DNA sequence: ATATATTTTTAGACAAGACTAAAAATAATT
DNA sequence: AATTATTTTTAGTCTTGTCTAAAAATATAT
């Protein structure tokens, strides 16, 4: 039953997983095509194949949903991706804006032993360098307490726990602001007219942050 | 010029490199086919392609030789392979008999930065878990003082520095004999009739070792 | 409800990389 | 040197995954 999948097939499953996570099920063809930067026709083809393999439920002109086995595989890929990202940052000193593409390749190396050893070596991290939860061997996630910074009231003692945008440029910008995972923030003031915030970073630097940024930053109290 | 190669192309270059190393140049089609467990016809095809890309010199019915660029790439692949093997053994506690296939996949991940960081993290090892030299960024090898155990005279104070056979079964057998890289040996006696050796391992255990084994074990004095 | 726009699927082509079977070249033998 | 054996190449086919263009289905708008 657990027949070895190609890199392409794995990427489709992951794309469906991601789209379902944000857009809900069923996932339509165009969304997958966009996610994978591929033609819609290619997606149709692949959905037929994945359906034949029992990994997804697929109805023409309607959409696709992951079945149990497909969901298991997608979750495993996400586990691998996030563990590799953690490794690259924690062990090989990469920046959080540099690791996505490498992890995208590393995640396709198919060895449970490898990934479990890596997990052990890293000390069973619960979150990756972007603050996203790392599924355990059974595919279970640790929930993260997260609020968008943009939606918090004026408040002191916040901690950055994640970002919803993994774009290298965005991450680099945060780096320049001295904002990273674990950084402590206080919201000092809110400006109605453009929804920007005045924020104190690490009780140190005071900056104005646009809504563009604050709406992609997850924080938790304390 | 340095156009991205496919995994298949990379494997062919490595196969040519390996065969040239042992059999000398030029490397003939069948040798490559055997090395890669592929049909000779597929090899012919690929040699034409690699030749067109300027990576190898190829004459029909004669054989193939790596050109500078091909040699550079093959050496880089070997560097990656051996560094990943080192990582798996040193950092993730894999046995030396378990790492080949994983490294075979990992070596195709194309990032000089990744591999240099890995090298740094491991402390710039000169030899991999099988005792094979790891090329540096410039492709330079550290030479290893090596003699086949089978060709040494009765002598004390030898150290195991490598194996010429990477077969998991062979490596496992050595493990059972408590022989690994760095193990100290004394040749106590030589038996003419079957070229077996009586060997003292770590001034501890005395065993008879067949020529089959001793002719695949590299040692150096002291 | 009919026409228009959008999305999705089908149809047909292509490239990479593999295979088998047959032909051609080279090597080995008598 | 002629015949046989081996190696290598060519020719043709297959699979995977992609594409474009056209057809079909669904959704939107008048």
Coordinates of C-alpha atoms (C1' of nucleotides) in Angstrom, one line a residue:
Chain A
X1 CA 0.0 0.0 0.0
X2 CA 2.6 2.6 1.0
X3 CA 4.0 2.8 -2.5
X4 CA 7.0 5.1 -3.1
X5 CA 5.8 8.5 -4.5
X6 CA 7.7 10.7 -6.9
X7 CA 8.8 14.2 -5.9
X8 CA 6.1 15.6 -8.1
X9 CA 3.3 13.6 -6.5
X10 CA 4.6 14.6 -3.1
X11 CA 4.5 18.3 -4.0
X12 CA 1.0 18.1 -5.2
X13 CA -0.2 16.5 -2.0
X14 CA 1.6 19.2 0.0
X15 CA 0.0 21.9 -2.2
X16 CA -3.5 20.4 -1.6
X17 CA -2.8 20.3 2.1
X18 CA -1.7 23.9 2.2
X19 CA -4.6 25.1 0.2
X20 CA -7.1 23.1 2.2
X21 CA -5.6 24.6 5.4
X22 CA -6.2 28.2 4.2
X23 CA -9.1 28.0 1.8
X24 CA -10.9 25.0 3.1
X25 CA -12.0 21.8 1.2
X26 CA -12.4 21.0 -1.5
X27 CA -9.4 22.5 -3.1
X28 CA -9.9 23.7 -6.7
X29 CA -7.5 23.1 -9.6
X30 CA -6.4 26.7 -10.1
X31 CA -5.4 27.1 -6.5
X32 CA -3.1 24.2 -6.8
X33 CA -1.8 25.4 -10.1
X34 CA -1.0 28.8 -8.6
X35 CA 0.7 27.2 -5.5
X36 CA 2.9 25.1 -7.7
X37 CA 3.4 27.6 -10.5
X38 CA 2.2 25.0 -13.0
X39 CA -0.5 24.9 -15.7
X40 CA -4.0 24.0 -14.7
X41 CA -3.9 21.2 -17.3
X42 CA -1.0 19.5 -15.5
X43 CA -3.0 19.7 -12.2
X44 CA -6.0 18.0 -13.7
X45 CA -3.8 15.1 -14.9
X46 CA -2.1 14.7 -11.6
X47 CA -5.4 14.8 -9.6
X48 CA -6.7 11.9 -11.7
X49 CA -3.5 9.9 -10.9
X50 CA -3.5 10.7 -7.2
X51 CA -7.2 9.8 -7.0
X52 CA -6.5 6.5 -8.7
X53 CA -3.9 5.8 -6.0
X54 CA -6.4 6.5 -3.3
X55 CA -4.6 9.5 -1.9
X56 CA -7.2 12.1 -2.6
X57 CA -10.9 12.3 -3.3
X58 CA -11.4 14.0 -6.6
X59 CA -14.5 14.9 -8.6
X60 CA -14.2 16.6 -11.9
X61 CA -15.0 20.3 -12.0
X62 CA -15.5 20.2 -8.3
X63 CA -12.2 19.8 -6.5
X64 CA -9.9 17.6 -4.4
X65 CA -9.6 16.6 -0.8
X66 CA -6.9 14.6 0.9
X67 CA -7.9 11.1 2.0
X68 CA -6.3 9.6 5.1
X69 CA -3.3 8.2 3.4
X70 CA -2.7 11.4 1.4
X71 CA -3.1 13.5 4.6
X72 CA -0.6 11.3 6.4
X73 CA 2.0 11.7 3.6
X74 CA 1.5 15.5 3.4
X75 CA 1.9 15.8 7.2
X76 CA 5.0 13.8 7.1
X77 CA 6.4 16.1 4.4
X78 CA 5.7 19.1 6.5
X79 CA 7.3 17.4 9.5
X80 CA 10.4 16.8 7.4
X81 CA 10.4 20.3 6.0
X82 CA 10.2 22.0 9.4
X83 CA 12.8 19.7 11.0
X84 CA 15.3 20.4 8.2
X85 CA 14.6 24.1 8.5
X86 CA 15.2 23.9 12.2
X87 CA 18.4 22.0 11.6
X88 CA 19.7 24.5 9.1
X89 CA 19.0 27.4 11.4
X90 CA 20.0 25.9 14.8
X91 CA 22.9 23.8 13.7
X92 CA 24.3 25.3 10.5
X93 CA 23.7 28.9 11.3
X94 CA 21.5 29.8 8.4
X95 CA 19.1 32.7 8.6
X96 CA 15.4 32.1 8.7
X97 CA 15.0 33.7 5.4
X98 CA 17.5 31.3 3.7
X99 CA 16.2 27.9 4.5
X100 CA 12.9 27.4 2.7
X101 CA 14.3 26.3 -0.7
X102 CA 16.8 23.9 0.8
X103 CA 14.2 22.3 3.0
X104 CA 12.0 22.0 0.0
X105 CA 14.6 19.6 -1.5
X106 CA 15.6 17.9 1.7
X107 CA 12.1 17.0 2.6
X108 CA 11.9 14.5 -0.3
X109 CA 14.6 12.3 1.1
X110 CA 12.6 9.3 2.2
X111 CA 13.8 7.9 5.5
X112 CA 11.9 7.8 8.7
X113 CA 15.0 6.8 10.6
X114 CA 16.9 9.9 9.3
X115 CA 14.1 12.2 10.3
X116 CA 13.6 10.7 13.7
X117 CA 17.4 10.9 14.4
X118 CA 17.4 14.5 13.3
X119 CA 14.4 15.2 15.6
X120 CA 16.3 13.6 18.5
X121 CA 19.5 15.5 17.7
X122 CA 17.6 18.8 17.7
X123 CA 15.9 18.0 21.0
X124 CA 12.4 17.4 19.7
X125 CA 11.6 21.0 18.8
X126 CA 7.9 21.9 18.8
X127 CA 8.2 24.8 16.4
X128 CA 10.3 25.6 13.4
X129 CA 12.4 28.9 12.8
X130 CA 9.3 30.7 11.5
X131 CA 7.3 29.6 14.6
X132 CA 5.2 27.0 12.7
X133 CA 4.4 23.8 14.6
X134 CA 6.4 20.7 13.8
X135 CA 4.1 17.5 13.7
X136 CA 5.5 14.6 15.7
X137 CA 5.9 11.1 14.4
X138 CA 2.2 10.5 14.8
X139 CA 1.4 13.7 12.9
X140 CA 0.2 15.6 15.9
X141 CA 0.7 19.3 16.2
X142 CA 1.4 21.4 19.2
X143 CA -1.0 24.4 19.0
X144 CA 0.5 27.8 19.2
X145 CA -1.1 30.6 21.0
X146 CA -1.1 33.2 18.3
X147 CA -2.7 36.6 17.7
X148 CA -2.0 38.9 14.8
X149 CA -0.1 41.9 16.1
X150 CA -2.3 44.1 14.1
X151 CA -5.4 42.9 16.0
X152 CA -4.0 43.4 19.5
X153 CA -5.0 46.3 21.7
X154 CA -2.4 48.6 23.1
X155 CA -0.6 46.3 25.4
X156 CA 2.7 45.6 27.0
X157 CA 4.7 42.4 27.1
X158 CA 4.1 40.6 23.9
X159 CA 6.4 38.0 22.4
X160 CA 6.8 37.2 18.7
X161 CA 5.8 33.6 18.1
X162 CA 5.5 33.4 14.3
X163 CA 5.1 34.9 10.9
X164 CA 2.4 34.2 8.3
X165 CA 4.6 35.2 5.4
X166 CA 7.8 33.3 4.6
X167 CA 9.0 35.5 1.9
X168 CA 12.7 36.1 2.2
X169 CA 12.3 39.8 1.6
X170 CA 9.7 40.1 4.4
X171 CA 11.8 38.1 6.8
X172 CA 14.9 40.1 5.9
X173 CA 12.9 43.3 6.7
X174 CA 12.0 42.0 10.1
X175 CA 15.7 41.1 10.7
X176 CA 16.6 44.7 10.0
X177 CA 14.0 45.8 12.6
X178 CA 15.7 43.4 15.0
X179 CA 12.5 41.4 15.2
X180 CA 12.9 37.6 15.3
X181 CA 11.2 34.7 17.0
X182 CA 11.1 35.4 20.7
X183 CA 11.5 39.1 20.4
X184 CA 9.6 41.0 23.1
X185 CA 7.3 43.9 22.0
X186 CA 5.1 46.5 23.6
X187 CA 2.4 48.3 21.6
X188 CA 2.8 51.9 22.6
X189 CA 0.3 53.6 20.3
X190 CA -2.2 52.8 17.5
X191 CA -2.8 55.1 14.6
X192 CA -6.3 54.8 13.2
X193 CA -5.8 56.5 9.8
X194 CA -3.4 53.9 8.4
X195 CA -3.6 51.2 11.1
X196 CA 0.1 51.5 11.8
X197 CA 1.5 50.8 15.2
X198 CA 4.1 52.4 17.4
X199 CA 6.0 49.6 19.0
X200 CA 8.8 49.3 21.5
X201 CA 11.2 46.5 20.6
X202 CA 13.0 44.7 23.5
X203 CA 12.4 47.8 25.7
X204 CA 14.9 49.4 23.5
X205 CA 14.0 50.8 20.1
X206 CA 10.8 52.5 19.3
X207 CA 9.5 52.1 15.7
X208 CA 6.4 52.7 13.6
X209 CA 5.2 49.5 12.0
X210 CA 2.9 49.4 9.0
X211 CA -0.3 47.3 9.0
X212 CA 1.3 45.5 6.1
X213 CA 3.8 44.1 8.5
X214 CA 1.8 43.9 11.8
X215 CA -0.9 41.8 10.0
X216 CA 1.7 39.1 9.2
X217 CA 3.3 38.9 12.7
X218 CA 2.0 36.5 15.3
X219 CA 2.4 37.4 19.0
X220 CA 1.3 36.0 22.3
X221 CA 1.0 37.8 25.6
X222 CA 4.0 37.8 28.0
Chain B
X1 CA 28.2 27.6 -18.5
X2 CA 27.7 25.8 -15.1
X3 CA 24.2 24.8 -16.1
X4 CA 22.2 22.8 -13.6
X5 CA 22.5 19.1 -14.1
X6 CA 19.9 16.4 -13.5
X7 CA 20.4 13.7 -10.9
X8 CA 20.8 11.2 -13.7
X9 CA 23.5 13.2 -15.3
X10 CA 25.3 13.7 -12.0
X11 CA 25.2 9.9 -11.4
X12 CA 26.7 9.2 -14.7
X13 CA 29.6 11.6 -14.1
X14 CA 30.2 10.0 -10.8
X15 CA 30.2 6.5 -12.3
X16 CA 32.7 7.6 -14.9
X17 CA 34.9 9.1 -12.2
X18 CA 34.8 5.9 -10.1
X19 CA 35.5 3.6 -13.1
X20 CA 38.3 5.8 -14.3
X21 CA 39.8 5.7 -10.8
X22 CA 39.9 1.9 -10.7
X23 CA 40.1 0.8 -14.3
X24 CA 41.9 3.8 -15.9
X25 CA 40.7 5.9 -18.8
X26 CA 38.9 5.7 -21.1
X27 CA 35.9 4.2 -19.4
X28 CA 33.9 1.8 -21.5
X29 CA 30.1 1.7 -21.8
X30 CA 29.5 -1.6 -20.1
X31 CA 31.5 -0.6 -17.0
X32 CA 29.2 2.4 -16.5
X33 CA 26.1 0.3 -17.2
X34 CA 27.2 -2.2 -14.5
X35 CA 28.1 0.6 -12.0
X36 CA 24.6 2.1 -12.4
X37 CA 22.6 -1.1 -12.9
X38 CA 21.3 0.3 -16.2
X39 CA 21.2 -0.9 -19.8
X40 CA 24.1 -0.3 -22.1
X41 CA 21.8 1.5 -24.5
X42 CA 20.9 4.0 -21.9
X43 CA 24.6 4.7 -21.3
X44 CA 25.3 5.3 -25.0
X45 CA 22.5 7.9 -25.0
X46 CA 23.7 9.7 -22.0
X47 CA 27.4 9.7 -23.1
X48 CA 26.3 11.5 -26.2
X49 CA 24.5 14.1 -24.1
X50 CA 27.3 14.6 -21.6
X51 CA 29.7 15.0 -24.5
X52 CA 27.5 17.6 -26.1
X53 CA 27.6 19.5 -22.9
X54 CA 31.3 19.5 -22.8
X55 CA 31.6 17.4 -19.6
X56 CA 33.2 14.4 -21.1
X57 CA 35.3 13.4 -24.1
X58 CA 33.5 10.6 -25.9
X59 CA 34.3 8.6 -29.0
X60 CA 31.9 6.0 -30.2
X61 CA 33.0 2.4 -29.6
X62 CA 36.0 3.7 -27.7
X63 CA 35.0 5.1 -24.3
X64 CA 34.5 8.2 -22.2
X65 CA 36.9 10.4 -20.2
X66 CA 35.9 13.2 -17.8
X67 CA 36.9 16.7 -19.0
X68 CA 37.8 19.4 -16.5
X69 CA 34.3 20.6 -15.9
X70 CA 33.0 17.0 -15.6
X71 CA 35.8 16.1 -13.2
X72 CA 35.1 19.2 -11.1
X73 CA 31.4 18.2 -10.8
X74 CA 32.2 14.6 -10.0
X75 CA 34.7 15.6 -7.3
X76 CA 32.1 17.9 -5.8
X77 CA 29.6 15.1 -5.6
X78 CA 32.1 12.9 -3.9
X79 CA 32.8 15.7 -1.4
X80 CA 29.2 16.0 -0.7
X81 CA 28.6 12.3 -0.4
X82 CA 31.5 11.9 2.1
X83 CA 30.5 14.9 4.2
X84 CA 27.0 13.7 4.5
X85 CA 28.2 10.2 5.5
X86 CA 30.4 11.8 8.1
X87 CA 27.5 13.8 9.4
X88 CA 25.2 10.8 9.6
X89 CA 27.7 8.8 11.5
X90 CA 29.2 11.5 13.7
X91 CA 26.1 13.6 14.4
X92 CA 23.1 11.3 14.0
X93 CA 24.7 8.1 15.3
X94 CA 24.2 6.0 12.2
X95 CA 26.5 3.0 11.6
X96 CA 29.0 3.1 8.8
X97 CA 27.1 0.3 7.1
X98 CA 23.8 2.4 7.0
X99 CA 24.8 5.6 5.4
X100 CA 25.6 5.0 1.8
X101 CA 22.1 5.1 0.3
X102 CA 21.1 8.2 2.2
X103 CA 24.2 10.0 1.2
X104 CA 23.5 9.0 -2.4
X105 CA 20.4 11.1 -2.2
X106 CA 21.7 13.9 -0.1
X107 CA 24.6 14.5 -2.4
X108 CA 22.3 15.8 -5.1
X109 CA 21.1 18.8 -3.1
X110 CA 22.8 21.6 -4.9
X111 CA 24.1 24.2 -2.5
X112 CA 27.7 25.1 -1.9
X113 CA 26.8 27.1 1.1
X114 CA 25.0 24.1 2.7
X115 CA 28.0 21.8 2.2
X116 CA 30.5 24.3 3.4
X117 CA 28.5 24.9 6.5
X118 CA 28.2 21.2 7.1
X119 CA 32.0 20.9 6.6
X120 CA 32.6 23.6 9.1
X121 CA 30.1 22.1 11.6
X122 CA 31.9 18.8 11.4
X123 CA 35.3 20.4 11.9
X124 CA 36.6 20.0 8.4
X125 CA 37.1 16.2 8.5
X126 CA 39.7 14.8 6.2
X127 CA 38.3 11.3 5.9
X128 CA 34.8 9.9 5.9
X129 CA 33.4 7.0 8.1
X130 CA 35.0 4.4 5.7
X131 CA 38.3 6.1 5.7
X132 CA 38.0 7.6 2.3
X133 CA 39.5 11.1 1.8
X134 CA 37.1 14.0 1.6
X135 CA 38.0 16.5 -1.1
X136 CA 38.1 20.2 0.1
X137 CA 36.4 23.1 -1.6
X138 CA 39.1 23.1 -4.2
X139 CA 38.8 19.4 -4.9
X140 CA 42.1 18.5 -3.2
X141 CA 42.4 15.2 -1.4
X142 CA 44.5 14.4 1.6
X143 CA 46.5 11.3 0.8
X144 CA 46.0 8.4 3.2
X145 CA 48.9 6.1 4.1
X146 CA 47.3 2.8 3.3
X147 CA 48.5 -0.8 3.0
X148 CA 46.3 -3.8 2.5
X149 CA 46.3 -5.8 5.7
X150 CA 46.8 -9.0 3.6
X151 CA 50.1 -7.6 2.3
X152 CA 51.7 -6.6 5.5
X153 CA 54.3 -8.8 7.2
X154 CA 54.0 -10.1 10.7
X155 CA 54.0 -6.8 12.5
X156 CA 52.7 -5.1 15.6
X157 CA 51.0 -1.8 16.1
X158 CA 48.8 -1.3 13.0
X159 CA 45.8 1.0 12.8
X160 CA 42.8 0.4 10.6
X161 CA 42.4 3.4 8.3
X162 CA 39.9 2.2 5.7
X163 CA 38.0 -0.4 3.8
X164 CA 37.9 -1.0 0.0
X165 CA 34.5 -2.6 0.2
X166 CA 31.5 -0.6 1.3
X167 CA 29.0 -3.4 1.2
X168 CA 26.7 -3.2 4.3
X169 CA 27.2 -7.0 4.9
X170 CA 31.0 -6.7 4.8
X171 CA 30.9 -3.7 7.1
X172 CA 28.6 -5.4 9.5
X173 CA 30.9 -8.4 9.7
X174 CA 33.7 -6.1 10.6
X175 CA 31.6 -4.6 13.3
X176 CA 31.0 -8.0 14.8
X177 CA 34.8 -8.5 14.9
X178 CA 35.0 -5.2 16.8
X179 CA 36.9 -3.8 13.9
X180 CA 36.2 -0.2 12.9
X181 CA 38.1 2.9 11.8
X182 CA 41.0 3.5 14.2
X183 CA 41.0 0.0 15.6
X184 CA 44.6 -1.2 16.6
X185 CA 45.8 -4.5 15.3
X186 CA 48.8 -6.8 15.6
X187 CA 49.5 -9.5 13.1
X188 CA 50.5 -12.5 15.2
X189 CA 50.8 -15.2 12.6
X190 CA 50.4 -15.8 8.8
X191 CA 49.1 -19.0 7.4
X192 CA 50.5 -19.8 3.9
X193 CA 48.0 -22.4 2.8
X194 CA 45.0 -20.1 2.7
X195 CA 46.6 -16.7 3.3
X196 CA 44.6 -16.2 6.5
X197 CA 46.0 -14.2 9.4
X198 CA 46.0 -14.5 13.1
X199 CA 45.3 -11.1 14.4
X200 CA 45.2 -9.5 17.9
X201 CA 42.5 -6.8 18.1
X202 CA 43.0 -4.0 20.5
X203 CA 45.5 -6.1 22.5
X204 CA 42.4 -8.0 23.5
X205 CA 40.8 -10.6 21.3
X206 CA 42.7 -12.9 19.0
X207 CA 41.0 -14.0 15.8
X208 CA 41.7 -15.7 12.5
X209 CA 40.9 -13.4 9.6
X210 CA 40.4 -14.8 6.0
X211 CA 42.2 -13.3 3.1
X212 CA 38.9 -12.4 1.7
X213 CA 38.6 -9.9 4.6
X214 CA 42.2 -8.8 5.0
X215 CA 42.5 -8.0 1.4
X216 CA 39.8 -5.4 1.8
X217 CA 41.1 -3.7 4.9
X218 CA 43.5 -0.8 4.8
X219 CA 46.0 -0.3 7.7
X220 CA 48.9 1.9 8.5
X221 CA 51.8 1.3 10.9
X222 CA 51.5 2.6 14.5
Chain C
dA1 C1' -33.2 32.8 -19.2
dT2 C1' -29.9 33.6 -22.2
dA3 C1' -25.4 35.3 -23.1
dT4 C1' -20.8 36.0 -21.4
dA5 C1' -16.9 34.9 -18.6
dT6 C1' -14.3 31.8 -16.0
dT7 C1' -12.7 27.4 -14.7
dT8 C1' -11.6 22.9 -15.7
dT9 C1' -10.8 19.1 -18.6
dT10 C1' -9.4 16.8 -22.8
dA11 C1' -6.4 16.2 -26.7
dG12 C1' -2.1 16.3 -28.6
dA13 C1' 3.0 17.3 -28.3
dC14 C1' 7.4 17.3 -26.2
dA15 C1' 11.6 16.3 -23.2
dA16 C1' 14.1 13.2 -20.1
dG17 C1' 15.4 8.9 -19.1
dA18 C1' 14.8 4.4 -19.2
dC19 C1' 14.0 -0.3 -21.8
dT20 C1' 14.2 -4.2 -25.7
dA21 C1' 15.5 -5.9 -30.0
dA22 C1' 18.3 -5.5 -33.9
dA23 C1' 22.2 -3.7 -36.4
dA24 C1' 27.0 -2.3 -36.6
dA25 C1' 31.6 -2.2 -34.9
dT26 C1' 35.3 -4.2 -32.5
dA27 C1' 37.7 -8.0 -30.3
dA28 C1' 39.0 -12.9 -29.9
dT29 C1' 39.8 -17.5 -31.9
dT30 C1' 40.8 -21.0 -34.7
Chain D
dA1 C1' 42.3 -14.3 -42.6
dA2 C1' 37.9 -15.8 -41.7
dT3 C1' 34.7 -16.9 -38.4
dT4 C1' 32.7 -16.3 -33.9
dA5 C1' 31.8 -13.8 -29.8
dT6 C1' 31.4 -9.5 -27.5
dT7 C1' 30.5 -4.8 -27.0
dT8 C1' 28.4 -0.8 -28.4
dT9 C1' 25.2 1.8 -30.9
dT10 C1' 20.8 2.8 -33.3
dA11 C1' 15.9 2.4 -33.7
dG12 C1' 11.7 2.4 -31.7
dT13 C1' 8.7 2.2 -27.5
dC14 C1' 7.3 3.5 -22.8
dT15 C1' 6.4 6.3 -18.6
dT16 C1' 6.4 10.6 -16.1
dG17 C1' 5.5 15.2 -15.9
dT18 C1' 5.1 19.1 -18.3
dC19 C1' 3.1 22.4 -21.9
dT20 C1' -0.5 24.9 -25.3
dA21 C1' -4.7 25.1 -27.6
dA22 C1' -9.3 23.8 -27.9
dA23 C1' -13.5 21.9 -26.0
dA24 C1' -16.7 21.3 -22.2
dA25 C1' -18.6 22.4 -17.9
dT26 C1' -19.7 25.7 -14.4
dA27 C1' -20.5 30.4 -12.7
dT28 C1' -21.8 35.2 -13.5
dA29 C1' -24.3 39.0 -15.4
dT30 C1' -27.5 41.2 -18.0

